GROMACS .gro file of C-alpha atoms in nm:
model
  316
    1UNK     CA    1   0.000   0.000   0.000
    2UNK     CA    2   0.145   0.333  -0.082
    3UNK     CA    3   0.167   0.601   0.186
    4UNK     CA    4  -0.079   0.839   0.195
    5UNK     CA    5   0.065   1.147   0.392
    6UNK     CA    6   0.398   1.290   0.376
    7UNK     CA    7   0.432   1.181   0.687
    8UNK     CA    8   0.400   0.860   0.632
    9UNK     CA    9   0.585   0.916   0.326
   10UNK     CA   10   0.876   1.007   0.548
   11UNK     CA   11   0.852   0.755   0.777
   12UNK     CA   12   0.933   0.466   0.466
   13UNK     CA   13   1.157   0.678   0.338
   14UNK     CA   14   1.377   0.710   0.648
   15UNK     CA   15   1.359   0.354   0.701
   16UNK     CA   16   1.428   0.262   0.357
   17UNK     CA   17   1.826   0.116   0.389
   18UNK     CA   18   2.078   0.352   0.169
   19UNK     CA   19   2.246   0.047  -0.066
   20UNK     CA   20   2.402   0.368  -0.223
   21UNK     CA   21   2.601   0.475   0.082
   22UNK     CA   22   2.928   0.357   0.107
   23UNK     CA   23   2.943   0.391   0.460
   24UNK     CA   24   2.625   0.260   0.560
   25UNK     CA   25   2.721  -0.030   0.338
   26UNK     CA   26   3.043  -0.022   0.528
   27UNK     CA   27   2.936  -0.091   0.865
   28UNK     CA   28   2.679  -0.351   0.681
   29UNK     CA   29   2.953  -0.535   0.560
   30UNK     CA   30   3.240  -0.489   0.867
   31UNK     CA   31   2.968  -0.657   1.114
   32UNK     CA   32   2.873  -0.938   0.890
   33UNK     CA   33   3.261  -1.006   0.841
   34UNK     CA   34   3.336  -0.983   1.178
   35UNK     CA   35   3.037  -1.233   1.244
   36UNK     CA   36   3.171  -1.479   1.017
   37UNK     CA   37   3.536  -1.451   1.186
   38UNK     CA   38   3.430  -1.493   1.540
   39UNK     CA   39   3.279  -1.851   1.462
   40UNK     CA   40   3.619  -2.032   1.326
   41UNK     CA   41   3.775  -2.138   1.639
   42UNK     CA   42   3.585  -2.357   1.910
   43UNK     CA   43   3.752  -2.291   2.277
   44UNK     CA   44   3.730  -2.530   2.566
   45UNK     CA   45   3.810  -2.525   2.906
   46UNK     CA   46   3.693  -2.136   2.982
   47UNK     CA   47   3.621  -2.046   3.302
   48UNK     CA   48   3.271  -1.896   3.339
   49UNK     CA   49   3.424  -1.528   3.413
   50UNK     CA   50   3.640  -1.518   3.041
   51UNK     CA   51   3.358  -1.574   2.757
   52UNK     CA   52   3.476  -1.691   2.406
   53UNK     CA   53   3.327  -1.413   2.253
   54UNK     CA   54   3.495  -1.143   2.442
   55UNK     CA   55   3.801  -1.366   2.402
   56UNK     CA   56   3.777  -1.423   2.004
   57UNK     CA   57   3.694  -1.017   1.968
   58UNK     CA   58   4.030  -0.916   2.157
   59UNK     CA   59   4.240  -1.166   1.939
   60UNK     CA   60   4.076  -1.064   1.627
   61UNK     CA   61   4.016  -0.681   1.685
   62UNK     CA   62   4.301  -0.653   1.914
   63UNK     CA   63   4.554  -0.902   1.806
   64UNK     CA   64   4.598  -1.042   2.145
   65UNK     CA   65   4.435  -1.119   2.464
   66UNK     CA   66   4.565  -1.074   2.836
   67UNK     CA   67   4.455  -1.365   3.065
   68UNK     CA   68   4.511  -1.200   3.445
   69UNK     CA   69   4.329  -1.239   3.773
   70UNK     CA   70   4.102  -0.953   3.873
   71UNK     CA   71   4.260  -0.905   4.239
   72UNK     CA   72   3.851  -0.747   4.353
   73UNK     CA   73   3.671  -1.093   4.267
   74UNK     CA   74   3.954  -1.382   4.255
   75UNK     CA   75   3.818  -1.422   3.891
   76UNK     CA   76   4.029  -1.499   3.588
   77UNK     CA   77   3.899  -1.193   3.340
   78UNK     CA   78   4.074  -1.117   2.990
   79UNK     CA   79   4.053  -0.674   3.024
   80UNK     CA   80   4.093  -0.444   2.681
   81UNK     CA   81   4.502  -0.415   2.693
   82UNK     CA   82   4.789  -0.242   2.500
   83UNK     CA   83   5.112  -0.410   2.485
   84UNK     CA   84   5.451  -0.290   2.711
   85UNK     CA   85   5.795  -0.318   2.745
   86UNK     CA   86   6.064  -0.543   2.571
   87UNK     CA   87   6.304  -0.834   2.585
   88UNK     CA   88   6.652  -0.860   2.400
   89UNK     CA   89   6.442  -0.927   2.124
   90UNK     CA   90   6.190  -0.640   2.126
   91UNK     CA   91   5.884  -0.857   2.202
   92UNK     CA   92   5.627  -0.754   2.490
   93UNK     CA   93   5.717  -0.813   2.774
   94UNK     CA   94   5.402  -0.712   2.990
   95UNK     CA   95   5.032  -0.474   2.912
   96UNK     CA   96   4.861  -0.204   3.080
   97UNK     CA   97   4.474  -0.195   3.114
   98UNK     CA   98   4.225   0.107   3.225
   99UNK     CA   99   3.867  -0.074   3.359
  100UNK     CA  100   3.711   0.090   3.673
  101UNK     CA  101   3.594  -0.264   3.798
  102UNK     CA  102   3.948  -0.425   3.763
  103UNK     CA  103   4.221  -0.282   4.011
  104UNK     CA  104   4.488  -0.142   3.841
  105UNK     CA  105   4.817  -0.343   3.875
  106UNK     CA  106   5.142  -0.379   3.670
  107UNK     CA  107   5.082  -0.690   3.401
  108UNK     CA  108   5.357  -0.936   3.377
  109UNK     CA  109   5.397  -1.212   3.129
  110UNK     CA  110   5.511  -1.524   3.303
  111UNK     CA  111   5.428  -1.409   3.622
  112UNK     CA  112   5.116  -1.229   3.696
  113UNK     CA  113   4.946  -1.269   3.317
  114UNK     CA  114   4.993  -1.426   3.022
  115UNK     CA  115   4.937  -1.339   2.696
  116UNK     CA  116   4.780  -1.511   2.367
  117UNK     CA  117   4.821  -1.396   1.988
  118UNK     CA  118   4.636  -1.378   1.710
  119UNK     CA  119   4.890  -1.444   1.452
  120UNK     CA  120   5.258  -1.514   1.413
  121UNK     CA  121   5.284  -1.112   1.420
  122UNK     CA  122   5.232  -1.091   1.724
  123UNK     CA  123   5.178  -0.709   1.775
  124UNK     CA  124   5.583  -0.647   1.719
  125UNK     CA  125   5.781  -0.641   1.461
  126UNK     CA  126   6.153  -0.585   1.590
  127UNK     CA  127   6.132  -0.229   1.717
  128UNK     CA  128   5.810  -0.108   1.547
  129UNK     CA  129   5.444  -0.189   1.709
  130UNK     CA  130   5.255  -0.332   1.432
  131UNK     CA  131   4.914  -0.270   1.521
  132UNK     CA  132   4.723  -0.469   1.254
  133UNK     CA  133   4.816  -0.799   1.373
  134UNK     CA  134   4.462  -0.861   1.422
  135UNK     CA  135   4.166  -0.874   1.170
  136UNK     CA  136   4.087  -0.546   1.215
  137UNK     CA  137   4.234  -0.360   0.956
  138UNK     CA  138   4.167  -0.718   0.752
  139UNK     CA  139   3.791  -0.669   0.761
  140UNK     CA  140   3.776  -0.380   0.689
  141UNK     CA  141   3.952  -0.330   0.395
  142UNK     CA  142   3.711  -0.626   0.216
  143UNK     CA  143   3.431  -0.456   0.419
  144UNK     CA  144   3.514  -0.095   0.205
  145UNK     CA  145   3.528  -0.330  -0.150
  146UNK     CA  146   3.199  -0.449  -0.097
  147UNK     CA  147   3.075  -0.164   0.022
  148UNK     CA  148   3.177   0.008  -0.296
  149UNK     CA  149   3.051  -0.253  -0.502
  150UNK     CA  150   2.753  -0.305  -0.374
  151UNK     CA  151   2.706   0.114  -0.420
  152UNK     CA  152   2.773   0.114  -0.769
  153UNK     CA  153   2.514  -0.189  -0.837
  154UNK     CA  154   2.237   0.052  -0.661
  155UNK     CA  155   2.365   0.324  -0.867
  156UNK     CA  156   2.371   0.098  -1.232
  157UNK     CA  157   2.001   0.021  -1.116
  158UNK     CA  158   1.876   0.312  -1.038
  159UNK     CA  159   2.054   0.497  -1.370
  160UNK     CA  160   1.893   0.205  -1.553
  161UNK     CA  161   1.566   0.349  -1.483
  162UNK     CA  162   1.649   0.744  -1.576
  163UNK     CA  163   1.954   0.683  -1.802
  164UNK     CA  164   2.068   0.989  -1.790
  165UNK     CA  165   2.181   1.335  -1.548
  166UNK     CA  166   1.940   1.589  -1.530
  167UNK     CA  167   2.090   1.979  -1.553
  168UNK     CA  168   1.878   2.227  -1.386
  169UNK     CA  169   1.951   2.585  -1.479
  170UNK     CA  170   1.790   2.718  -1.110
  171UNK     CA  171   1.726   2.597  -0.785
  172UNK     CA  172   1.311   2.594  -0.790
  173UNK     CA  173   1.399   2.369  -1.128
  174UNK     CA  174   1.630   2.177  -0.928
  175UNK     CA  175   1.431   2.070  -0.655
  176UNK     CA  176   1.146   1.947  -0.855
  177UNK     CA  177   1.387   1.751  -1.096
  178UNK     CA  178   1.572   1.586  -0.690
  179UNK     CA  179   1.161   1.544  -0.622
  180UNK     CA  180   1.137   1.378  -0.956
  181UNK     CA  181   1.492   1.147  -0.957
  182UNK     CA  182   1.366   1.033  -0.606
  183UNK     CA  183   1.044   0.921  -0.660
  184UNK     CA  184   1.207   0.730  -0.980
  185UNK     CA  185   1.443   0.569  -0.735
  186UNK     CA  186   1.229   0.462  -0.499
  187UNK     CA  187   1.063   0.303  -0.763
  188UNK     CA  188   0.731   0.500  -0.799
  189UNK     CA  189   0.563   0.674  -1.137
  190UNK     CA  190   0.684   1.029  -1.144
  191UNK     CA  191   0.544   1.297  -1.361
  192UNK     CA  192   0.657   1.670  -1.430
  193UNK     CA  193   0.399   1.921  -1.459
  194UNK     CA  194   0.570   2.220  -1.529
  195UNK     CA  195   0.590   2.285  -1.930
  196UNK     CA  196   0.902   2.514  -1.900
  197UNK     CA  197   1.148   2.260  -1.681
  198UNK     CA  198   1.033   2.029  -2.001
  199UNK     CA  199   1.199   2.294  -2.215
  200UNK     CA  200   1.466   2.441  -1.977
  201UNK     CA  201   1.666   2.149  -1.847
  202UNK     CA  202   1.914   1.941  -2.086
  203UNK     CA  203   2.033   1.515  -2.046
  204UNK     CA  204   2.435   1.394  -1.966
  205UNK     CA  205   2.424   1.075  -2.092
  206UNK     CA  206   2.503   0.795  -1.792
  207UNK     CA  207   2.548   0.478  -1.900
  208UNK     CA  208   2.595   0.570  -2.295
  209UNK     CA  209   2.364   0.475  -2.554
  210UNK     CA  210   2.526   0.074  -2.596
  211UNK     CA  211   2.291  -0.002  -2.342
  212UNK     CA  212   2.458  -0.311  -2.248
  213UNK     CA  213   2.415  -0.502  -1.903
  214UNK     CA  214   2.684  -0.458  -1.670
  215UNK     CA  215   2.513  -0.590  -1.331
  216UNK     CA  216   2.660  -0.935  -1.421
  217UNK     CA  217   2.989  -0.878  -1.401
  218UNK     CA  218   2.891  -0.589  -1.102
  219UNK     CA  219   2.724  -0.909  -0.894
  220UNK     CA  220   3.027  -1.127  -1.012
  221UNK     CA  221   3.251  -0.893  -0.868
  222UNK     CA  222   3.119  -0.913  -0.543
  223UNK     CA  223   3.123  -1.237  -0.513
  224UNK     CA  224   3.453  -1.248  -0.629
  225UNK     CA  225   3.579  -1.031  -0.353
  226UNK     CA  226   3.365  -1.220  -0.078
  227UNK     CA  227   3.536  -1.532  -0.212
  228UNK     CA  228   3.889  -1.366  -0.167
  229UNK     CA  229   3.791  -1.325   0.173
  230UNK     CA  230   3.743  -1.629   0.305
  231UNK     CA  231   4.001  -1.752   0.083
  232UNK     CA  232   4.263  -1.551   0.267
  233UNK     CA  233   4.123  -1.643   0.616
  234UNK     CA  234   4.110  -2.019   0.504
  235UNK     CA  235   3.756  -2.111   0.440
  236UNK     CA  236   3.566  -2.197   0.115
  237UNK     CA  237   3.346  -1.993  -0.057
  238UNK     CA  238   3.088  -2.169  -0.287
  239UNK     CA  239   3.120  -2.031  -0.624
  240UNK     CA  240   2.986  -2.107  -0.982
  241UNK     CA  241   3.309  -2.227  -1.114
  242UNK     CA  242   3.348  -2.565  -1.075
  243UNK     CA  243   3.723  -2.791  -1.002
  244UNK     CA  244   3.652  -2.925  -1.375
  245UNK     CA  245   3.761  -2.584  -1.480
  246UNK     CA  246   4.074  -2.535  -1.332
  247UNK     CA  247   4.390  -2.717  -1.358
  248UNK     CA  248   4.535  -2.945  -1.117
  249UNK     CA  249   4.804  -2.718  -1.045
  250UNK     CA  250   4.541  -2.451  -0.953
  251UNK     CA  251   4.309  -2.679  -0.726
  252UNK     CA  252   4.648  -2.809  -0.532
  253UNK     CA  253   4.712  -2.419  -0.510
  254UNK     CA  254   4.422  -2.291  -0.398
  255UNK     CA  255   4.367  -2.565  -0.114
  256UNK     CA  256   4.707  -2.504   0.033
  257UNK     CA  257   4.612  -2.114   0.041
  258UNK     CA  258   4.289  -2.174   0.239
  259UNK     CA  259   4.503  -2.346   0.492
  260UNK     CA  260   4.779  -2.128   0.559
  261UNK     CA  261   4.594  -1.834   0.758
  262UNK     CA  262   4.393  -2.075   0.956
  263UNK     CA  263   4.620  -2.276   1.010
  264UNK     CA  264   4.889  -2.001   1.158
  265UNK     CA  265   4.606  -1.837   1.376
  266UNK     CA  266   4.506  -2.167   1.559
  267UNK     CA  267   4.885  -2.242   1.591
  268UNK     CA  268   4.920  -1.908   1.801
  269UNK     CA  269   4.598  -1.996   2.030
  270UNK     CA  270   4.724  -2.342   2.102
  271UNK     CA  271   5.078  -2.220   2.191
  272UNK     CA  272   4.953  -1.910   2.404
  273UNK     CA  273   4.704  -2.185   2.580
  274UNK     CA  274   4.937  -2.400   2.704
  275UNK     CA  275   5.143  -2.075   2.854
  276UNK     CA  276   4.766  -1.970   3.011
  277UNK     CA  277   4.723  -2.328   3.138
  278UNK     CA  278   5.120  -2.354   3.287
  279UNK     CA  279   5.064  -2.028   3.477
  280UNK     CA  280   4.706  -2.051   3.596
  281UNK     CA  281   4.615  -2.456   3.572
  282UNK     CA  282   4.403  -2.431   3.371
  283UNK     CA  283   4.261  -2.672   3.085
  284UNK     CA  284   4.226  -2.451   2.783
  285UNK     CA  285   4.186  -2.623   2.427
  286UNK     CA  286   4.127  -2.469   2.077
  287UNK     CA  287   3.993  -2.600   1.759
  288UNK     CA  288   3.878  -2.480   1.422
  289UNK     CA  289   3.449  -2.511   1.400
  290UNK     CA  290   3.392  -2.813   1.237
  291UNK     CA  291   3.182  -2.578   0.970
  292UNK     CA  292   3.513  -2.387   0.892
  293UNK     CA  293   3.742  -2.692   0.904
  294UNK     CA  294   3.851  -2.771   0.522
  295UNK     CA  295   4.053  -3.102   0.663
  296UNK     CA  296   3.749  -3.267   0.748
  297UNK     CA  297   3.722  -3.617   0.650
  298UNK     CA  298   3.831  -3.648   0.335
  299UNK     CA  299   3.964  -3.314   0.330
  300UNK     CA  300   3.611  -3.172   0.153
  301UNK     CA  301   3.330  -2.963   0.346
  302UNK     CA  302   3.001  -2.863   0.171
  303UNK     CA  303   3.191  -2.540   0.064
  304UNK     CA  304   2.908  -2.337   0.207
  305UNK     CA  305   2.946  -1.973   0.391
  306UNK     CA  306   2.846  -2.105   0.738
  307UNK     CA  307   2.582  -1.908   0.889
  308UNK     CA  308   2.626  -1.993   1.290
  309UNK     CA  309   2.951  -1.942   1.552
  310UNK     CA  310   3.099  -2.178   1.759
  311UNK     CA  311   3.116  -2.137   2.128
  312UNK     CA  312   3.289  -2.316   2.389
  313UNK     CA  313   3.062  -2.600   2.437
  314UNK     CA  314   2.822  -2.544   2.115
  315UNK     CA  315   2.643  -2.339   1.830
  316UNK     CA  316   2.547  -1.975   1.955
   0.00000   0.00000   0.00000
C-alpha cells in the first residue's frame, strides 16, 4: 500500500536502507565479516568469568588477549590491553589496562598474566608496534570493496531506470527535478507538470547509448571479492566455477592457500594456551568449528558460507 501522507511518506523513506552509501554499506559489511570470523575457532576449558566471545573479539580486533586475575573478585577476566615493554628481542614483555571494575596493577607475562596472539605477528615487529596484527584492519579493507561494489550496483540500477543526469539551470527547477529522480528511485511513477522545466533542463548521458548489461559482471565482482575473503582467512566460498575448470596445479594451489591463515592463527591460540594453562592450571583447548574446518574427512566440506559461531561448548 502506498503512503498516503507525507508523513508517512517520510517515515518509509527514512527507514528505507541507503544500498548507495558507502558507509552505511560499510558498517553492513564490517559486522557481517566480523560475524563470520568470530565462529572459526571452538575454545574449551573457559572459566565462566572469560567468555569466548569477548576472548575471540580481543584476538581478532586486538591481536591479542591478556589472561590475568582480577585481584577485587579472585576471577580470571581477559581486560581491553595495549602491549609494554621489551626483551633482548623487542617482544612484549608485559600490558597495561584502564577498567574501573578491575584494580589497576602492573601486568607481567610469566608471572602475573599471560598473553595469547592472534597471529605469528604478534603485535611487534623488531622495534616497530605493528598494530594490525589482528583482523581489524583485515575486515575492513574487504568490508570498504563491498561496500563500494555493492554502491555502484544501486547506482547501475537506479541509472537504468532514468539513463541519464538531469541539468537544472535554477534551484526551484532543481528541486522538482531531486523530487522527480527520487520518486524514480524509490521506484514509484513520477510525472513533471511544469511545461518550462520540459523545455529548460538538458540530459548527460550515464550509461551511454550501448545499453549493455553490466550488473553481471557488477554481482560477479562481489562475489569475487567475498570469495577472496574467506580464501585468505582459510575457508571456502561456494562459487559457480566448478574444479573441472581449473587445472590441477590450480586446485592443489588454492587448497594449500585456504590453509595457511587458519592454520597459523590456531597455531598461536594453542601455543599461548598452554602458557595460560602452565601459569594458571588451567585446561584450555582450541579448535577450528567443524563448519570452517577444510581437513574434514576427506579433506572436503560442503563449501558453504556457514551461517552460525561456535562457542565453547556449542552453536550460539
Amino acid at each position: 500500500m502506498k503512503p498516503k501522507t507525507a508523513k508517512q511518506r517520510k517515515i518509509i523513506d527514512d527507514s528505507i536502507y541507503d544500498v548507495e552509501s558507502v558507509p552505511s554499506g560499510y558498517r553492513y559489511w564490517r559486522t557481517k565479516l566480523l560475524n563470520y570470523t568470530l565462529g572459526i575457532f571452538k575454545w574449551s576449558g573457559l572459566p565462566e568469568s572469560v567468555p569466548w566471545r569477548e576472548l575471540e573479539l580481543n584476538l581478532q580486533l586486538k591481536g591479542h588477549a591478556v589472561f590475568c586475575t582480577n585481584n577485587r573478585t579472585g576471577e580470571l577476566v581477559i581486560p581491553i590491553t595495549e602491549l609494554f615493554g621489551f626483551d633482548e628481542y623487542y617482544r612484549p614483555t608485559g600490558a597495561t589496562y584502564g577498567n574501573v571494575l578491575i584494580p589497576f596493577k602492573r601486568l607481567e607475562f610469566g608471572i602475573n598474566s599471560d598473553v595469547i596472539y592472534n597471529d605469528r605477528i604478534r603485535g611487534n615487529v623488531l622495534r616497530e608496534q605493528w598494530p594490525d596484527s589482528g583482523l581489524a584492519s583485515f575486515i575492513s579493507r574487504y568490508a570498504r570493496l563491498l561496500a563500494d561494489v555493492e554502491s555502484t550496483i544501486d547506482t547501475y540500477l537506479i541509472n537504468m531506470r532514468s539513463r541519464s543526469y538531469m541539468v537544472a539551470k535554477n534551484q526551484a527547477m532543481a528541486a522538482q527535478l531531486d523530487d522527480f529522480q527520487r520518486r524514480i528511485a524509490l521506484g514509484e511513477r513520477a510525472v513533471i507538470t511544469d511545461e518550462d522545466i520540459l523545455e529548460a533542463f538538458r540530459n548527460v548521458d550515464i550509461v551511454g547509448s550501448r545499453g549493455d548489461d553490466r550488473i553481471n559482471d557488477l554481482l560477479i565482482a562481489r562475489d569475487k571479492i567475498l570469495s577472496m575473503f574467506f580464501r585468505d582467512i582459510g575457508v571456502k566460498f561456494e562459487q559457480e566455477q566448478k574444479k573441472a575448470q581449473l587445472t590441477e596445479d590450480e586446485v592443489t594451489a588454492d587448497e594449500q592457500l585456504l590453509l595457511i591463515n587458519i592454520d597459523d592463527m590456531l597455531q598461536e591460540r594453542r601455543e599461548g594456551a598452554e602458557r595460560v594453562n602452565r601459569l594458571f592450571g588451567l585446561n584450555l583447548s582450541v579448535s577450528i568449528n567443524p563448519a570452517y574446518d577444510r581437513r574434514e574427512a576427506s579433506g572436503e566440506s560442503s563449501g558453504k558460507v556457514p551461517e552460525k559461531s561456535g562457542e565453547s561448548e556449542g552453536e550460539v
